[in-house]
Structure formats: C-alpha cells, structure tokens
C-alpha cells in the first residue's frame, strides 16, 4: 500500500502534509514518488493567490483519469482550497474526489480509511472536535518514519488561523479564527521532533508574535507569551536552532527582540511583512501601521539583535495603487536594504473586503512590471549585502546534498543558502564554511580548517 502527497503553498501546509504522512505510515503505507502509483493520493492546496489554486485544479483534472481507471484508489483534497466551508461546493465540482480535509485536520481521511478496512488502527488517529480545532495529534506521529533519518529542519504550527483580516487576504475565511495551541502540546511535539533527528525547528503562525494571547495560561503574563515558549523549547537537548515566522510589526515587543538576541539557539532572522511602502495603501490593506512605524521597527530590530537579517513580503498592484504609491514602496525597499523580499502581484480573492469593495483595475502587465522592478532592485541589494560574506566563515546547518553537483547545502543563521563540496556525511551537522563566492541567492564555500 502506497501514498503520495502533493503540497503547494506555505510552510503550514508542509507541516500538515508531514503529519498526514506520519499517520499514513502508521497505517502501513509507504511513500510513492508519483500520485499515479499510489493507493492514497492527497493534494494539499493553497488559495492565497489565483496561481496556486489553478495549479491544484490542473492536478485534480489530471488525477481524474487515474480515478476513472482505478476507482478504488482514494483521492483526498486538503488545505485552504477546502477551508472550513467549501467541501460541499467542491464535491459538486470535482465529484471524483473521495474526501475533503480542512487545513490541519485529516480526521475525515482516517474515518474513510477506517471504513475501507483499517478499522482499529485508523480509529486511533481520529481526533475529537477540540483536538481538531487545535490540530492536536498523538505525539508519536509528528514525522513520518520515512523522513526521520533525513529531516534536519522541521516546521511546528503554534498559532492556527488568523483574525487580523487584512483586506486582501483569504486566509481567515479558509483557516478560521486565530487560536493558539497549548504550550505543553507544542513542547511535546518539539521534543518528539528532536528525538526523531530534527536539529532546527521553525515555529509557525500567520501572526506568530500573537502566540498565547488567547490562552488562559498567559492571562496574567508580563512577558510576551512567545518569549516564554521560546525559552521552554530552547531547553530541549539536541535542538540546535530555533526560528519563528511570520511576525506582524504591531506585535514585535522589545522583550521578544531581546530574547532573540539572548537565546543562543534562536536565529537572528525575522520575517516581518510590510506589504506596501505607502501609508494610504497600508490603510486600505488594514495593516494597522504606517511606513514610519515599520522604519522604527527595522531600526529597533537592528539595534537590539546584532547581525539580524530581516525578510519582508510585498504585494504590488493592490486595487487603486498609483504609480506614485508604487514608487514609495520602491524607494522604501531601496532605503531599508532588507535581506529578503517575497514580492507578489495582487490577486483578487473571493469574499475578501478588497474584492467586495474595491476595483482590481490595473492590467496584469503593469502589475508584472512593478513586481519585476522590485525584484531587480532587491536582487541588486542582495548581491551587495551577500558580497560582505566573501572571505568570512559562516556556520551552516547542513540540510541535504545536491547529488548532481556533488555539493552539500544548508543555511546560515541569517537564512542564507550555502553550498559546499565535502567528503563524508554532513547531513544534520553544523559546518564552518569559508565563503569563496557570493551571489544574490546563494553563497559557495569550503569547509573551513582555519
Ligand atoms: N500572515 C502573514 C502576513 O500576511 O503577514 C503571511 C501569510 S500569506 C500566506 C503570505 C503572503 O502572501 C502575504 O504576506 C502576502 O504578501 C501574500 N498575499 C496574501 N494575500 C494575497 C493576495 N490576495 N494577493 C497577492 N499576495 C497575497
């Protein structure tokens, strides 16, 4: 019996897919490289923009042929395409899909497999309503055994859903209201991951710095709840590195910044989207801060966290964005010289305030021109920033090997991708790498003997 999971979208989906794989392996399934060869096929989907949604629909249409030929095989659709409410409509549109799974909740798959003969084993995986709401699963099923030997870096969701309601964003409609997972459950999962060979954990949330504000445990807390959680996870023996993403600028308090600086395992890398560099656009996006607030945050990050690297997200072509407003974003990106920028063309999403009340009139070609301009700018900035690594020795956590090029690869604490050739097995080890070449997207070096 074999399974195949196709995943698109954010790290949250990657974490969900891993958990489903772990459950399937417990039922005796083994991974198949191609969906066409699998008894259970799962598509884990993203709808944050139109493009990933189109890809999932394309994949669904391809798999219809497999289902027509082998009706006994199971096809499951999971993730944000399904959301909390879309299953019935999707069932009418894609009747060849057997089961629809909301984000972080594979329970219906276990129920189906229980019916199909895995009765006792699958029943043990079925969660009750509260566990489903918080994506709590049995702690021995976090990573699938087939991955345990080689997963060095893993994602751990700590905040599910989102209640911020940025006007462009579909996530609250698909992942539901914000809810923090209990700290003890998170800690148990983190320990389990480390016991299974993981060296680096990235804590996930749509607004990860809002962790814990909805939990009774932290009702009287003076310290930022995420700081308390970081400290507890930090104590796990064998864990080498700890990260968290995505942060919202309004919740980045100084004690969190200080904790990043003070806790040696917490990497000095912060993902904090600005989305636009113009106050009017930010207000229409309902982000809740101004460009100056963000400038001050960047200054605070750089002051309190030595050597910090900062990543951001930007949307170009938001409804009504003028050439002048776009120029403000361009100028701000040039001024801040951040370490990474994910730049996306605005994509109108169903139900969002922007889609209901604003006109998405800008031509796709103009959106693309703006995206490309920011990409080119950021690439030049990165080329300059990365050139500073030349001749330096950096610490790299080795995540894998590119067999074709016979080079190991991994990341610096500041999230730079580094390649280096070396004999022996470096997987999961910390390598000191002397950098001999730098480009905008990666560095190359050799294991340092100095
Ligand atoms: N919750 C985080 C936040 O917004 O701060 C990030 C989550 S979202 C999956 C990742 C990125 O997708 C966002 O930061 C935003 O730049 C982009 N995005 C979200 N909705 C979009 C839309 N309608 N069109 C284009 N990009 C979008």
Coordinates of C-alpha atoms and ligand atoms in Angstrom, one line a residue:
X1 CA 0.0 0.0 0.0
X2 CA 1.4 3.3 -1.0
X3 CA 0.6 7.0 -0.6
X4 CA 1.5 10.2 -2.4
X5 CA 1.1 13.8 -1.1
X6 CA 1.4 16.8 -3.4
X7 CA 1.9 20.0 -1.4
X8 CA 1.8 23.6 -2.5
X9 CA 1.8 26.8 -0.5
X10 CA 3.1 27.9 2.8
X11 CA 5.2 26.1 5.5
X12 CA 1.9 25.4 7.4
X13 CA 0.9 23.1 4.5
X14 CA 4.3 21.4 4.6
X15 CA 3.8 20.7 8.3
X16 CA 0.3 19.4 7.7
X17 CA 1.4 17.1 4.9
X18 CA 4.2 15.7 7.1
X19 CA 1.6 14.9 9.8
X20 CA -0.7 13.2 7.4
X21 CA 2.3 11.2 6.0
X22 CA 3.1 10.1 9.6
X23 CA -0.5 8.9 10.1
X24 CA -0.5 7.0 6.8
X25 CA 2.8 5.3 7.6
X26 CA 1.3 4.2 10.9
X27 CA -1.4 2.5 8.9
X28 CA 1.3 0.7 6.9
X29 CA 1.5 2.9 3.8
X30 CA 4.9 3.7 2.2
X31 CA 5.6 6.8 0.1
X32 CA 5.2 6.6 -3.7
X33 CA 7.1 9.1 -5.9
X34 CA 4.2 9.5 -8.3
X35 CA 0.5 10.0 -7.5
X36 CA -0.4 7.6 -10.3
X37 CA 1.3 4.8 -8.4
X38 CA -0.4 5.4 -5.0
X39 CA -3.4 3.9 -3.3
X40 CA -4.0 7.1 -1.4
X41 CA -3.4 10.4 -3.3
X42 CA -3.5 13.7 -1.4
X43 CA -3.4 17.2 -2.8
X44 CA -2.7 19.8 -0.1
X45 CA -3.7 23.1 -1.6
X46 CA -3.2 26.9 -1.3
X47 CA -5.5 29.7 -2.5
X48 CA -3.7 32.7 -1.2
X49 CA -3.3 33.7 -4.9
X50 CA -5.1 32.6 -8.1
X51 CA -2.0 30.8 -9.4
X52 CA -1.6 28.0 -6.8
X53 CA -5.4 27.5 -7.0
X54 CA -5.1 27.0 -10.8
X55 CA -2.3 24.5 -10.3
X56 CA -4.4 22.5 -7.8
X57 CA -7.3 22.4 -10.2
X58 CA -4.9 21.3 -13.0
X59 CA -3.7 18.5 -10.8
X60 CA -7.2 17.4 -9.8
X61 CA -8.2 17.2 -13.5
X62 CA -5.1 15.0 -14.2
X63 CA -5.9 12.7 -11.4
X64 CA -9.5 12.2 -12.6
X65 CA -8.0 9.9 -15.2
X66 CA -6.4 7.8 -12.5
X67 CA -9.6 7.7 -10.6
X68 CA -11.6 6.7 -13.7
X69 CA -9.2 3.8 -14.2
X70 CA -8.8 2.7 -10.6
X71 CA -11.9 3.8 -8.8
X72 CA -10.8 2.0 -5.5
X73 CA -7.9 4.4 -5.1
X74 CA -8.5 7.2 -2.6
X75 CA -8.2 10.8 -3.7
X76 CA -8.2 13.4 -0.9
X77 CA -8.3 17.2 -1.3
X78 CA -6.8 19.1 1.6
X79 CA -5.9 22.6 2.7
X80 CA -7.1 26.1 2.0
X81 CA -9.0 25.2 -1.1
X82 CA -11.3 23.2 1.1
X83 CA -11.1 25.6 4.0
X84 CA -13.8 25.2 6.7
X85 CA -16.8 25.6 4.4
X86 CA -16.1 24.8 0.8
X87 CA -16.4 21.0 0.8
X88 CA -19.9 20.7 -0.5
X89 CA -19.3 23.1 -3.4
X90 CA -16.1 21.3 -4.3
X91 CA -17.8 17.9 -4.1
X92 CA -20.2 19.1 -6.8
X93 CA -17.4 20.5 -8.9
X94 CA -15.0 17.6 -8.5
X95 CA -17.2 14.5 -7.9
X96 CA -14.2 12.1 -8.4
X97 CA -12.6 13.4 -5.1
X98 CA -13.4 11.0 -2.3
X99 CA -12.8 13.1 0.8
X100 CA -12.2 16.8 1.6
X101 CA -10.0 17.8 4.5
X102 CA -9.8 21.3 6.0
X103 CA -6.3 22.7 6.8
X104 CA -4.5 20.9 9.6
X105 CA -7.4 18.3 10.0
X106 CA -7.0 14.9 8.4
X107 CA -9.8 13.3 10.5
X108 CA -12.1 12.6 7.6
X109 CA -9.3 10.7 5.8
X110 CA -8.8 8.4 8.8
X111 CA -12.6 7.9 9.0
X112 CA -12.7 6.9 5.3
X113 CA -9.7 4.5 5.7
X114 CA -11.3 3.0 8.8
X115 CA -14.3 2.2 6.6
X116 CA -12.0 0.7 4.0
X117 CA -10.7 -1.9 6.3
X118 CA -8.1 -0.2 8.5
X119 CA -10.7 -0.2 11.3
X120 CA -8.8 -0.4 14.5
X121 CA -5.6 1.4 13.5
X122 CA -7.3 4.3 11.7
X123 CA -9.7 4.8 14.6
X124 CA -6.8 5.6 16.9
X125 CA -6.0 8.6 14.7
X126 CA -9.4 10.1 14.7
X127 CA -9.5 13.2 16.8
X128 CA -12.3 14.8 18.7
X129 CA -13.7 18.2 17.9
X130 CA -11.5 20.1 20.3
X131 CA -8.3 18.3 19.2
X132 CA -9.3 19.0 15.5
X133 CA -9.7 22.7 16.3
X134 CA -6.2 22.8 17.7
X135 CA -4.6 20.3 15.4
X136 CA -3.6 18.1 18.2
X137 CA -2.4 14.7 17.3
X138 CA -0.7 11.8 19.1
X139 CA 2.8 12.9 19.8
X140 CA 4.3 9.8 18.3
X141 CA 3.0 10.7 14.8
X142 CA 4.7 14.0 14.1
X143 CA 7.3 13.0 11.5
X144 CA 6.7 10.0 9.2
X145 CA 9.4 7.3 9.8
X146 CA 10.4 7.5 6.1
X147 CA 11.6 11.1 6.7
X148 CA 13.0 10.7 10.2
X149 CA 16.5 9.9 9.0
X150 CA 16.9 12.9 6.8
X151 CA 14.7 15.8 8.0
X152 CA 17.0 18.3 9.6
X153 CA 14.7 21.3 9.8
X154 CA 11.0 21.0 10.6
X155 CA 8.0 23.3 11.0
X156 CA 5.8 23.4 14.0
X157 CA 2.5 25.3 13.9
X158 CA 1.8 27.1 17.1
X159 CA -0.9 29.6 16.1
X160 CA -3.7 28.3 13.7
X161 CA -6.0 30.6 11.7
X162 CA -5.9 34.4 11.7
X163 CA -8.3 37.1 12.9
X164 CA -6.5 40.2 11.6
X165 CA -8.5 40.4 8.3
X166 CA -6.1 42.3 6.0
X167 CA -8.5 43.4 3.2
X168 CA -6.7 41.4 0.5
X169 CA -6.3 38.1 2.4
X170 CA -8.4 35.0 2.1
X171 CA -6.7 33.1 5.0
X172 CA -9.2 34.0 7.7
X173 CA -12.0 32.7 5.5
X174 CA -10.2 29.4 4.9
X175 CA -8.3 28.7 8.1
X176 CA -10.8 30.2 10.6
X177 CA -10.3 32.4 13.6
X178 CA -6.9 32.7 15.3
X179 CA -6.2 30.1 18.0
X180 CA -3.0 29.3 19.9
X181 CA -2.1 25.7 20.5
X182 CA -1.4 24.8 24.2
X183 CA 2.2 25.2 25.2
X184 CA 2.5 21.7 26.6
X185 CA 1.3 20.1 23.4
X186 CA 3.8 22.2 21.4
X187 CA 6.6 21.2 23.7
X188 CA 5.8 17.6 23.5
X189 CA 5.8 17.8 19.7
X190 CA 9.1 19.7 19.7
X191 CA 10.7 17.1 21.9
X192 CA 9.4 14.3 19.7
X193 CA 10.8 16.0 16.6
X194 CA 14.2 16.4 18.2
X195 CA 14.1 12.8 19.3
X196 CA 13.4 11.9 15.7
X197 CA 16.5 13.7 14.5
X198 CA 15.4 17.2 13.8
X199 CA 18.0 19.9 14.6
X200 CA 16.1 23.1 13.7
X201 CA 12.5 23.9 14.5
X202 CA 10.6 26.8 12.9
X203 CA 7.5 27.8 14.9
X204 CA 4.7 28.9 12.6
X205 CA 1.7 31.2 12.7
X206 CA 0.1 33.7 10.4
X207 CA 0.8 36.2 13.1
X208 CA 3.2 34.2 15.2
X209 CA 4.1 37.0 17.6
X210 CA 0.4 37.0 18.7
X211 CA 1.0 33.5 20.2
X212 CA -0.6 32.8 23.5
X213 CA -2.7 36.0 24.0
X214 CA -5.9 33.9 23.7
X215 CA -4.7 31.2 26.2
X216 CA -5.6 31.2 29.9
X217 CA -2.0 30.1 30.8
X218 CA -0.8 33.6 29.7
X219 CA -3.7 35.7 31.0
X220 CA -1.6 37.4 33.6
X221 CA 1.7 37.2 31.8
X222 CA 4.0 40.1 31.9
X223 CA 6.4 38.6 29.4
X224 CA 5.4 38.2 25.8
X225 CA 3.9 34.6 25.6
X226 CA 6.1 33.7 22.6
X227 CA 9.2 34.5 24.7
X228 CA 8.1 32.1 27.4
X229 CA 7.5 29.4 24.7
X230 CA 10.9 30.1 23.0
X231 CA 12.7 29.7 26.4
X232 CA 11.0 26.4 27.1
X233 CA 11.7 25.0 23.7
X234 CA 15.2 26.3 23.8
X235 CA 16.0 24.0 26.7
X236 CA 15.5 20.8 24.6
X237 CA 18.8 19.0 24.4
X238 CA 19.9 18.2 20.9
X239 CA 18.0 21.1 19.3
X240 CA 20.5 23.3 17.5
X241 CA 18.4 26.1 16.1
X242 CA 15.0 27.7 16.7
X243 CA 13.1 30.2 14.4
X244 CA 9.6 31.6 14.2
X245 CA 7.5 33.2 11.4
X246 CA 5.5 35.2 10.3
X247 CA 5.6 38.2 12.6
X248 CA 3.3 41.2 12.3
X249 CA 5.0 44.6 13.0
X250 CA 2.5 45.6 15.7
X251 CA 3.2 42.7 18.0
X252 CA 7.0 42.7 18.0
X253 CA 7.7 43.9 21.5
X254 CA 11.2 44.6 22.8
X255 CA 11.3 41.6 25.1
X256 CA 10.8 39.4 22.1
X257 CA 13.6 41.2 20.3
X258 CA 15.9 40.8 23.3
X259 CA 15.0 37.1 23.7
X260 CA 16.1 36.6 20.0
X261 CA 19.4 38.3 20.9
X262 CA 19.9 36.5 24.2
X263 CA 18.9 32.9 23.4
X264 CA 21.8 31.3 21.5
X265 CA 19.7 28.8 19.6
X266 CA 17.2 31.4 18.4
X267 CA 18.4 32.6 15.0
X268 CA 18.8 36.3 14.3
X269 CA 16.4 36.1 11.3
X270 CA 13.0 37.8 11.4
X271 CA 10.2 37.5 8.8
X272 CA 8.0 40.6 9.2
X273 CA 6.0 41.6 6.1
X274 CA 5.4 45.3 5.3
X275 CA 3.2 44.6 2.2
X276 CA 3.4 48.2 0.9
X277 CA 5.6 51.3 1.4
X278 CA 2.8 53.9 1.2
X279 CA 0.6 54.9 4.1
X280 CA -2.7 55.2 2.1
X281 CA -2.2 51.7 0.6
X282 CA -1.4 50.3 4.0
X283 CA -4.5 51.8 5.5
X284 CA -6.6 50.3 2.6
X285 CA -5.0 47.0 3.3
X286 CA -5.9 47.5 7.0
X287 CA -2.5 46.5 8.1
X288 CA -2.6 48.7 11.2
X289 CA 0.7 50.5 11.0
X290 CA 2.4 53.3 8.9
X291 CA 5.6 53.3 6.9
X292 CA 7.3 55.2 9.7
X293 CA 6.2 52.6 12.3
X294 CA 7.9 50.0 10.1
X295 CA 11.0 52.1 9.7
X296 CA 11.2 52.4 13.5
X297 CA 10.7 48.6 13.9
X298 CA 13.6 47.9 11.5
X299 CA 15.8 50.3 13.5
X300 CA 14.8 48.6 16.7
X301 CA 15.5 45.1 15.3
X302 CA 18.9 46.2 14.1
X303 CA 19.7 47.9 17.4
X304 CA 18.6 45.0 19.7
X305 CA 19.5 42.0 17.6
X306 CA 23.2 42.2 16.5
X307 CA 23.6 41.0 12.9
X308 CA 19.8 40.5 12.4
X309 CA 18.6 39.6 8.9
X310 CA 15.1 40.8 8.0
X311 CA 12.7 39.3 5.5
X312 CA 9.6 41.0 4.2
X313 CA 6.6 40.4 1.9
X314 CA 5.3 43.0 -0.5
X315 CA 2.1 43.0 -2.7
X316 CA 2.2 45.1 -5.8
X317 CA -0.8 46.4 -7.7
X318 CA -3.2 46.4 -4.8
X319 CA -6.5 47.9 -6.0
X320 CA -6.1 51.6 -6.7
X321 CA -2.2 51.6 -6.2
X322 CA -1.0 54.6 -8.3
X323 CA 2.4 54.8 -10.0
X324 CA 3.4 57.3 -7.2
X325 CA 2.3 55.0 -4.4
X326 CA 4.2 52.2 -6.0
X327 CA 7.3 54.4 -6.2
X328 CA 7.0 55.0 -2.5
X329 CA 7.3 51.2 -2.0
X330 CA 10.2 51.1 -4.4
X331 CA 12.0 53.9 -2.5
X332 CA 11.4 52.3 0.8
X333 CA 12.8 48.9 -0.3
X334 CA 15.9 50.8 -1.6
X335 CA 16.2 52.6 1.7
X336 CA 15.8 49.7 4.1
X337 CA 18.1 47.2 2.3
X338 CA 16.4 44.2 3.8
X339 CA 17.8 40.7 3.5
X340 CA 14.9 39.1 1.6
X341 CA 11.7 40.3 -0.1
X342 CA 8.9 38.0 -1.3
X343 CA 7.1 40.1 -3.9
X344 CA 3.7 39.1 -5.3
X345 CA 1.3 40.6 -7.7
X346 CA -2.0 41.4 -6.1
X347 CA -4.6 38.6 -6.8
X348 CA -8.3 39.2 -6.1
X349 CA -9.6 36.5 -3.7
X350 CA -13.2 35.5 -3.1
X351 CA -15.0 37.1 -0.1
X352 CA -12.2 39.5 0.9
X353 CA -13.0 43.1 1.6
X354 CA -10.8 44.2 -1.3
X355 CA -12.7 42.0 -3.8
X356 CA -16.1 43.1 -2.5
X357 CA -15.5 46.8 -2.3
X358 CA -12.5 47.8 -4.5
X359 CA -11.8 47.6 -8.2
X360 CA -8.9 45.5 -9.4
X361 CA -8.4 47.5 -12.5
X362 CA -4.6 47.5 -13.0
X363 CA -3.5 45.5 -16.0
X364 CA -1.6 42.3 -15.3
X365 CA 1.3 43.5 -17.4
X366 CA 1.6 46.6 -15.3
X367 CA 1.5 44.6 -12.1
X368 CA 4.2 42.4 -13.5
X369 CA 6.3 45.4 -14.5
X370 CA 6.1 46.6 -10.9
X371 CA 6.9 43.2 -9.5
X372 CA 9.9 42.9 -11.8
X373 CA 11.2 46.3 -10.8
X374 CA 11.1 45.4 -7.1
X375 CA 12.7 42.0 -7.8
X376 CA 15.5 43.6 -9.8
X377 CA 16.1 46.2 -7.1
X378 CA 16.1 43.5 -4.3
X379 CA 18.4 41.3 -6.4
X380 CA 21.0 44.2 -6.6
X381 CA 20.7 44.9 -2.9
X382 CA 21.2 41.2 -2.1
X383 CA 24.2 41.0 -4.3
X384 CA 25.8 43.8 -2.3
X385 CA 24.7 42.5 1.1
X386 CA 25.9 39.0 0.3
X387 CA 29.3 40.2 -1.0
X388 CA 30.1 41.1 2.6
X389 CA 30.2 37.4 3.3
X390 CA 33.1 36.9 0.9
X391 CA 36.2 35.7 2.9
X392 CA 34.1 35.2 6.0
X393 CA 33.5 31.9 7.8
X394 CA 29.8 31.1 8.4
X395 CA 28.0 28.5 10.4
X396 CA 25.8 26.3 8.2
X397 CA 23.3 23.7 9.3
X398 CA 23.5 21.1 6.6
X399 CA 20.1 20.1 5.2
X400 CA 21.0 17.9 2.3
X401 CA 23.1 17.2 -0.7
X402 CA 22.7 18.2 -4.3
X403 CA 23.9 14.9 -5.8
X404 CA 24.1 16.2 -9.4
X405 CA 26.5 18.9 -8.4
X406 CA 28.1 16.8 -5.6
X407 CA 27.7 19.7 -3.1
X408 CA 26.2 19.8 0.4
X409 CA 23.8 22.7 1.1
X410 CA 22.4 24.3 4.2
X411 CA 21.6 27.7 5.7
X412 CA 23.3 30.3 7.8
X413 CA 21.6 31.5 11.0
X414 CA 20.6 34.5 8.9
X415 CA 18.9 32.2 6.4
X416 CA 21.4 32.4 3.5
X417 CA 21.6 29.3 1.3
X418 CA 25.2 28.0 1.2
X419 CA 26.7 25.2 -1.0
X420 CA 30.0 23.5 -0.3
X421 CA 31.7 20.3 -1.6
X422 CA 33.0 18.0 1.1
X423 CA 33.7 14.3 1.6
X424 CA 31.9 12.4 4.4
X425 CA 28.4 12.7 5.7
X426 CA 27.5 16.2 6.7
X427 CA 23.7 15.8 7.0
X428 CA 22.4 17.5 10.1
X429 CA 25.8 18.8 11.2
X430 CA 26.9 22.3 11.8
X431 CA 29.7 23.1 9.3
X432 CA 32.0 26.1 9.5
X433 CA 32.2 27.2 5.8
X434 CA 34.7 29.7 4.4
X435 CA 32.9 31.7 1.7
X436 CA 34.6 31.8 -1.6
X437 CA 31.8 33.0 -3.9
X438 CA 28.6 35.1 -3.4
X439 CA 25.6 35.8 -5.5
X440 CA 22.2 37.3 -4.7
X441 CA 20.5 34.0 -3.9
X442 CA 23.3 31.8 -2.5
X443 CA 26.9 31.6 -1.3
X444 CA 29.5 28.9 -2.1
X445 CA 32.4 27.9 0.1
X446 CA 34.6 25.2 1.5
X447 CA 34.7 23.6 4.9
X448 CA 36.9 25.8 7.0
X449 CA 40.1 24.4 8.5
X450 CA 41.2 27.8 10.0
Ligands
LIG1 N1 0.1 36.1 7.6 C1 1.3 36.6 7.0 C2 1.1 38.1 6.8 O1 0.3 38.5 5.9 O2 1.7 38.9 7.4 C3 1.7 35.9 5.8 C4 0.8 34.8 5.2 S1 0.5 34.8 3.5 C5 0.3 33.1 3.2 C6 2.0 35.1 2.7 C7 1.9 36.3 1.8 O3 1.1 36.2 0.7 C8 1.5 37.6 2.5 O4 2.4 38.1 3.3 C9 1.2 38.5 1.3 O5 2.3 39.2 0.9 C10 0.8 37.5 0.2 N2 -0.6 37.6 -0.1 C11 -1.7 37.3 0.7 N3 -2.9 37.6 0.1 C12 -2.5 38.0 -1.2 C13 -3.3 38.4 -2.4 N4 -4.6 38.5 -2.3 N5 -2.6 38.7 -3.5 C14 -1.2 38.7 -3.5 N6 -0.5 38.3 -2.5 C15 -1.1 38.0 -1.3

